[in-house]
């Protein structure tokens, strides 16, 4: 990248890391990298590795990061002193290898993963390394106002506070919102909630007294799936989530979430598939969001609402030709969209979650054909099409990841006090 490095190449983590994440340190071409910056980057590389890939032996950390043995030992010692990792048994790496002593992320370092939806507010206590320690949920009969949401979230967090104070070290909170969120944590628009221009992160922050980072649920879902889910080995990943409220998504390229000039790239749900199709809330007709939606199927099934698992079962046993026809119509439109996306972005993995995961399970062959046969060139043949693995756990982890981001970037600077 044109960096001038003042230390030996061997001292800097450069190996291929097993997971993707956004928030890699900004690099300017030609910028001078100081020893202190190299140390910070290396600490960050080791902590991110044990955070996403679980307990690791020191030798495996060296193999993955490309750092030499004494550098790894020094970095691990520093992370132990900071209380960010602990000694743990590492999984055997070789075929005949025995478990060896290694280090794992210390899951007593925690973040709150908060999620607001039209019908619920939930809060999860998530440890470094991805363990969900506890989770509470408050069901709602109608979408909450921003003020009501802050009150509910605050009382849920209050219920956890004694436990947090006694057993954990909290770094912050992340909030997942079904809408467009800017970098200051303001919601520009969140159609499922009926919110428009709301300073939701500052509002929540003052209600709970904990720093809050907010983001779009589909974008941060893409990040979490890339770090912990089916996209773990892929540098380039396309994630699409479907629900009653439309299709959202995120693109991760070379480990970074694609934001575009507006910060909102990846709004693939508003790709027009049929200019004369169904009206979309965005004002156009025939968007992916408007055409590929559980609404018509729920109507045919005579149900108001079904979760992912229930819909899997209902569609599996449905024999009504009208249901089959609607299912095929939607799968064909989704195939068309996927063909376009694969041609445009050539991802290694396409992860379908929520309602789109249901369509994949119901019609895997039809959808696989679309990404494997239609694409131009040979790229398409290497695309994996996967259903999101983590389902509901993903949306507990994903917002907490935003809160962990500063710590993962600068472990020594951001480690919570003991
Ligand atoms: Zn639209």
Short mmCIF file of N, CA and C in Angstrom, two decimals, residues 60-150:
data_model
loop_
_atom_site.label_atom_id
_atom_site.label_comp_id
_atom_site.label_asym_id
_atom_site.label_seq_id
_atom_site.Cartn_x
_atom_site.Cartn_y
_atom_site.Cartn_z
N UNK A 60 0.25 -20.75 16.83
CA UNK A 60 -0.73 -20.53 15.76
C UNK A 60 -0.96 -19.05 15.51
N UNK A 61 -0.94 -18.26 16.58
CA UNK A 61 -1.05 -16.80 16.42
C UNK A 61 0.10 -16.31 15.53
N UNK A 62 1.30 -16.84 15.79
CA UNK A 62 2.45 -16.46 14.97
C UNK A 62 2.25 -16.86 13.51
N UNK A 63 1.72 -18.08 13.30
CA UNK A 63 1.54 -18.56 11.93
C UNK A 63 0.52 -17.71 11.17
N UNK A 64 -0.56 -17.32 11.86
CA UNK A 64 -1.62 -16.56 11.19
C UNK A 64 -1.20 -15.11 10.94
N UNK A 65 -0.54 -14.49 11.93
CA UNK A 65 -0.22 -13.07 11.79
C UNK A 65 1.12 -12.84 11.09
N UNK A 66 1.95 -13.88 11.01
CA UNK A 66 3.26 -13.71 10.39
C UNK A 66 4.26 -13.05 11.34
N UNK A 67 3.92 -12.98 12.64
CA UNK A 67 4.83 -12.36 13.61
C UNK A 67 5.75 -13.42 14.21
N UNK A 68 6.96 -13.01 14.58
CA UNK A 68 7.87 -14.00 15.15
C UNK A 68 7.53 -14.31 16.60
N UNK A 69 8.16 -15.39 17.12
CA UNK A 69 7.78 -15.94 18.41
C UNK A 69 7.91 -14.95 19.56
N UNK A 70 9.02 -14.23 19.59
CA UNK A 70 9.23 -13.33 20.73
C UNK A 70 8.25 -12.15 20.67
N UNK A 71 7.92 -11.70 19.45
CA UNK A 71 6.94 -10.61 19.32
C UNK A 71 5.57 -11.09 19.82
N UNK A 72 5.17 -12.30 19.42
CA UNK A 72 3.88 -12.84 19.85
C UNK A 72 3.85 -12.95 21.37
N UNK A 73 4.93 -13.48 21.95
CA UNK A 73 4.98 -13.64 23.41
C UNK A 73 4.80 -12.28 24.11
N UNK A 74 5.49 -11.26 23.61
CA UNK A 74 5.39 -9.93 24.22
C UNK A 74 3.97 -9.37 24.09
N UNK A 75 3.36 -9.56 22.91
CA UNK A 75 2.02 -9.03 22.68
C UNK A 75 1.00 -9.73 23.58
N UNK A 76 1.12 -11.06 23.68
CA UNK A 76 0.19 -11.82 24.51
C UNK A 76 0.33 -11.42 25.98
N UNK A 77 1.58 -11.23 26.42
CA UNK A 77 1.81 -10.79 27.80
C UNK A 77 1.13 -9.45 28.06
N UNK A 78 1.25 -8.55 27.10
CA UNK A 78 0.63 -7.23 27.28
C UNK A 78 -0.90 -7.36 27.33
N UNK A 79 -1.47 -8.19 26.45
CA UNK A 79 -2.93 -8.38 26.44
C UNK A 79 -3.41 -9.04 27.74
N UNK A 80 -2.57 -9.95 28.29
CA UNK A 80 -2.92 -10.58 29.58
C UNK A 80 -2.94 -9.52 30.68
N UNK A 81 -1.91 -8.64 30.68
CA UNK A 81 -1.84 -7.59 31.69
C UNK A 81 -3.00 -6.60 31.58
N UNK A 82 -3.45 -6.37 30.35
CA UNK A 82 -4.58 -5.46 30.14
C UNK A 82 -5.91 -6.12 30.51
N UNK A 83 -5.86 -7.43 30.76
CA UNK A 83 -7.09 -8.16 31.13
C UNK A 83 -8.00 -8.39 29.94
N UNK A 84 -7.43 -8.43 28.73
CA UNK A 84 -8.27 -8.62 27.54
C UNK A 84 -8.25 -10.07 27.06
N UNK A 85 -7.23 -10.82 27.45
CA UNK A 85 -7.19 -12.25 27.13
C UNK A 85 -6.87 -13.00 28.42
N UNK A 86 -7.13 -14.32 28.39
CA UNK A 86 -6.76 -15.16 29.53
C UNK A 86 -6.17 -16.45 28.98
N UNK A 87 -5.41 -17.14 29.85
CA UNK A 87 -4.84 -18.43 29.43
C UNK A 87 -5.98 -19.41 29.21
N UNK A 88 -5.89 -20.21 28.15
CA UNK A 88 -6.95 -21.17 27.86
C UNK A 88 -6.38 -22.31 27.04
N UNK A 89 -7.10 -23.41 27.02
CA UNK A 89 -6.66 -24.53 26.20
C UNK A 89 -7.02 -24.23 24.75
N UNK A 90 -6.03 -24.30 23.86
CA UNK A 90 -6.30 -24.02 22.45
C UNK A 90 -6.63 -25.31 21.74
N UNK A 91 -7.47 -25.21 20.72
CA UNK A 91 -7.84 -26.39 19.94
C UNK A 91 -6.60 -26.91 19.22
N UNK A 92 -6.47 -28.24 19.09
CA UNK A 92 -5.32 -28.78 18.37
C UNK A 92 -5.35 -28.31 16.92
N UNK A 93 -4.17 -27.96 16.39
CA UNK A 93 -4.14 -27.45 15.02
C UNK A 93 -3.81 -28.55 14.02
N UNK A 94 -2.81 -29.39 14.34
CA UNK A 94 -2.44 -30.48 13.44
C UNK A 94 -3.41 -31.64 13.58
N UNK A 95 -3.30 -32.63 12.70
CA UNK A 95 -4.23 -33.75 12.74
C UNK A 95 -4.00 -34.59 14.01
N UNK A 96 -2.71 -34.70 14.38
CA UNK A 96 -2.43 -35.51 15.57
C UNK A 96 -2.07 -34.65 16.77
N UNK A 97 -2.30 -33.34 16.60
CA UNK A 97 -1.89 -32.42 17.66
C UNK A 97 -2.74 -32.58 18.91
N UNK A 98 -2.12 -32.36 20.05
CA UNK A 98 -2.86 -32.36 21.31
C UNK A 98 -3.22 -30.93 21.65
N UNK A 99 -4.29 -30.73 22.43
CA UNK A 99 -4.61 -29.37 22.83
C UNK A 99 -3.41 -28.77 23.55
N UNK A 100 -3.10 -27.52 23.23
CA UNK A 100 -1.94 -26.91 23.88
C UNK A 100 -2.41 -25.67 24.63
N UNK A 101 -1.55 -25.17 25.50
CA UNK A 101 -1.91 -23.97 26.26
C UNK A 101 -1.89 -22.78 25.31
N UNK A 102 -2.97 -22.04 25.35
CA UNK A 102 -3.04 -20.87 24.48
C UNK A 102 -3.73 -19.74 25.19
N UNK A 103 -4.22 -18.79 24.41
CA UNK A 103 -4.97 -17.69 25.01
C UNK A 103 -6.31 -17.53 24.30
N UNK A 104 -7.28 -17.04 25.08
CA UNK A 104 -8.61 -16.76 24.54
C UNK A 104 -8.99 -15.34 24.93
N UNK A 105 -9.94 -14.76 24.20
CA UNK A 105 -10.46 -13.45 24.59
C UNK A 105 -11.10 -13.58 25.96
N UNK A 106 -10.93 -12.59 26.82
CA UNK A 106 -11.53 -12.65 28.15
C UNK A 106 -13.00 -12.22 28.07
N UNK A 107 -13.91 -13.19 28.25
CA UNK A 107 -15.33 -12.85 28.06
C UNK A 107 -15.94 -12.09 29.24
N UNK A 108 -15.11 -11.74 30.23
CA UNK A 108 -15.60 -10.85 31.29
C UNK A 108 -15.59 -9.40 30.81
N UNK A 109 -14.91 -9.16 29.69
CA UNK A 109 -14.98 -7.84 29.04
C UNK A 109 -16.22 -7.88 28.15
N UNK A 110 -17.19 -7.00 28.43
CA UNK A 110 -18.49 -7.13 27.78
C UNK A 110 -18.95 -5.84 27.11
N UNK A 111 -19.93 -6.02 26.19
CA UNK A 111 -20.63 -4.89 25.58
C UNK A 111 -22.11 -5.24 25.55
N UNK A 112 -22.94 -4.22 25.53
CA UNK A 112 -24.37 -4.44 25.42
C UNK A 112 -24.76 -4.40 23.95
N UNK A 113 -25.50 -5.41 23.51
CA UNK A 113 -26.04 -5.43 22.14
C UNK A 113 -27.53 -5.14 22.24
N UNK A 114 -27.91 -3.94 21.79
CA UNK A 114 -29.31 -3.50 21.93
C UNK A 114 -29.96 -3.50 20.54
N UNK A 115 -31.19 -3.94 20.50
CA UNK A 115 -31.88 -4.00 19.22
C UNK A 115 -33.28 -3.43 19.38
N UNK A 116 -33.67 -2.55 18.46
CA UNK A 116 -35.04 -2.05 18.47
C UNK A 116 -35.73 -2.50 17.19
N UNK A 117 -36.92 -3.09 17.36
CA UNK A 117 -37.72 -3.54 16.23
C UNK A 117 -39.13 -2.99 16.42
N UNK A 118 -39.98 -3.23 15.41
CA UNK A 118 -41.36 -2.72 15.51
C UNK A 118 -42.11 -3.39 16.64
N UNK A 119 -41.74 -4.63 16.97
CA UNK A 119 -42.52 -5.36 17.98
C UNK A 119 -41.73 -5.74 19.23
N UNK A 120 -40.50 -5.27 19.37
CA UNK A 120 -39.73 -5.63 20.56
C UNK A 120 -38.49 -4.76 20.73
N UNK A 121 -38.06 -4.66 21.98
CA UNK A 121 -36.74 -4.08 22.30
C UNK A 121 -35.99 -5.18 23.04
N UNK A 122 -34.76 -5.46 22.64
CA UNK A 122 -34.00 -6.49 23.36
C UNK A 122 -32.61 -5.99 23.69
N UNK A 123 -32.07 -6.53 24.77
CA UNK A 123 -30.72 -6.18 25.21
C UNK A 123 -29.98 -7.47 25.52
N UNK A 124 -28.78 -7.63 24.95
CA UNK A 124 -27.97 -8.81 25.23
C UNK A 124 -26.65 -8.36 25.84
N UNK A 125 -26.17 -9.15 26.79
CA UNK A 125 -24.86 -8.90 27.39
C UNK A 125 -23.88 -9.85 26.72
N UNK A 126 -22.97 -9.29 25.91
CA UNK A 126 -22.11 -10.10 25.06
C UNK A 126 -20.65 -9.95 25.49
N UNK A 127 -19.97 -11.07 25.66
CA UNK A 127 -18.57 -11.04 26.05
C UNK A 127 -17.65 -10.96 24.84
N UNK A 128 -16.45 -10.41 25.06
CA UNK A 128 -15.42 -10.45 24.02
C UNK A 128 -15.23 -11.91 23.62
N UNK A 129 -15.17 -12.20 22.33
CA UNK A 129 -15.12 -13.59 21.89
C UNK A 129 -16.47 -14.11 21.44
N UNK A 130 -17.53 -13.31 21.66
CA UNK A 130 -18.82 -13.66 21.09
C UNK A 130 -19.77 -14.46 21.97
N UNK A 131 -19.44 -14.66 23.25
CA UNK A 131 -20.36 -15.39 24.13
C UNK A 131 -21.51 -14.48 24.54
N UNK A 132 -22.75 -14.96 24.42
CA UNK A 132 -23.89 -14.19 24.90
C UNK A 132 -24.17 -14.63 26.33
N UNK A 133 -23.86 -13.76 27.31
CA UNK A 133 -24.01 -14.13 28.73
C UNK A 133 -25.48 -14.13 29.16
N UNK A 134 -26.23 -13.13 28.70
CA UNK A 134 -27.64 -13.08 29.06
C UNK A 134 -28.37 -12.19 28.07
N UNK A 135 -29.69 -12.31 28.09
CA UNK A 135 -30.48 -11.56 27.13
C UNK A 135 -31.86 -11.30 27.69
N UNK A 136 -32.37 -10.09 27.52
CA UNK A 136 -33.74 -9.77 27.95
C UNK A 136 -34.47 -9.11 26.79
N UNK A 137 -35.78 -9.32 26.76
CA UNK A 137 -36.57 -8.84 25.64
C UNK A 137 -37.88 -8.29 26.16
N UNK A 138 -38.28 -7.15 25.61
CA UNK A 138 -39.55 -6.54 25.98
C UNK A 138 -40.42 -6.49 24.73
N UNK A 139 -41.52 -7.28 24.72
CA UNK A 139 -42.39 -7.31 23.53
C UNK A 139 -43.32 -6.10 23.51
N UNK A 140 -43.64 -5.66 22.30
CA UNK A 140 -44.46 -4.46 22.12
C UNK A 140 -45.63 -4.78 21.19
N UNK A 141 -46.74 -4.10 21.42
CA UNK A 141 -47.89 -4.31 20.52
C UNK A 141 -47.87 -3.33 19.35
N UNK A 142 -47.11 -2.23 19.50
CA UNK A 142 -46.97 -1.28 18.38
C UNK A 142 -45.56 -0.70 18.42
N UNK A 143 -45.09 -0.16 17.28
CA UNK A 143 -43.72 0.37 17.25
C UNK A 143 -43.52 1.46 18.30
N UNK A 144 -42.40 1.45 19.03
CA UNK A 144 -42.18 2.45 20.08
C UNK A 144 -41.75 3.79 19.50
N UNK A 145 -42.10 4.87 20.17
CA UNK A 145 -41.54 6.18 19.80
C UNK A 145 -40.09 6.15 20.26
N UNK A 146 -39.25 7.06 19.76
CA UNK A 146 -37.85 7.09 20.22
C UNK A 146 -37.76 7.26 21.74
N UNK A 147 -38.66 8.07 22.31
CA UNK A 147 -38.63 8.31 23.75
C UNK A 147 -39.00 7.05 24.53
N UNK A 148 -40.08 6.38 24.06
CA UNK A 148 -40.52 5.15 24.71
C UNK A 148 -39.42 4.08 24.60
N UNK A 149 -38.80 4.01 23.43
CA UNK A 149 -37.72 3.04 23.24
C UNK A 149 -36.61 3.26 24.26
N UNK A 150 -36.20 4.53 24.43
CA UNK A 150 -35.11 4.84 25.36
C UNK A 150 -35.49 4.46 26.78
#
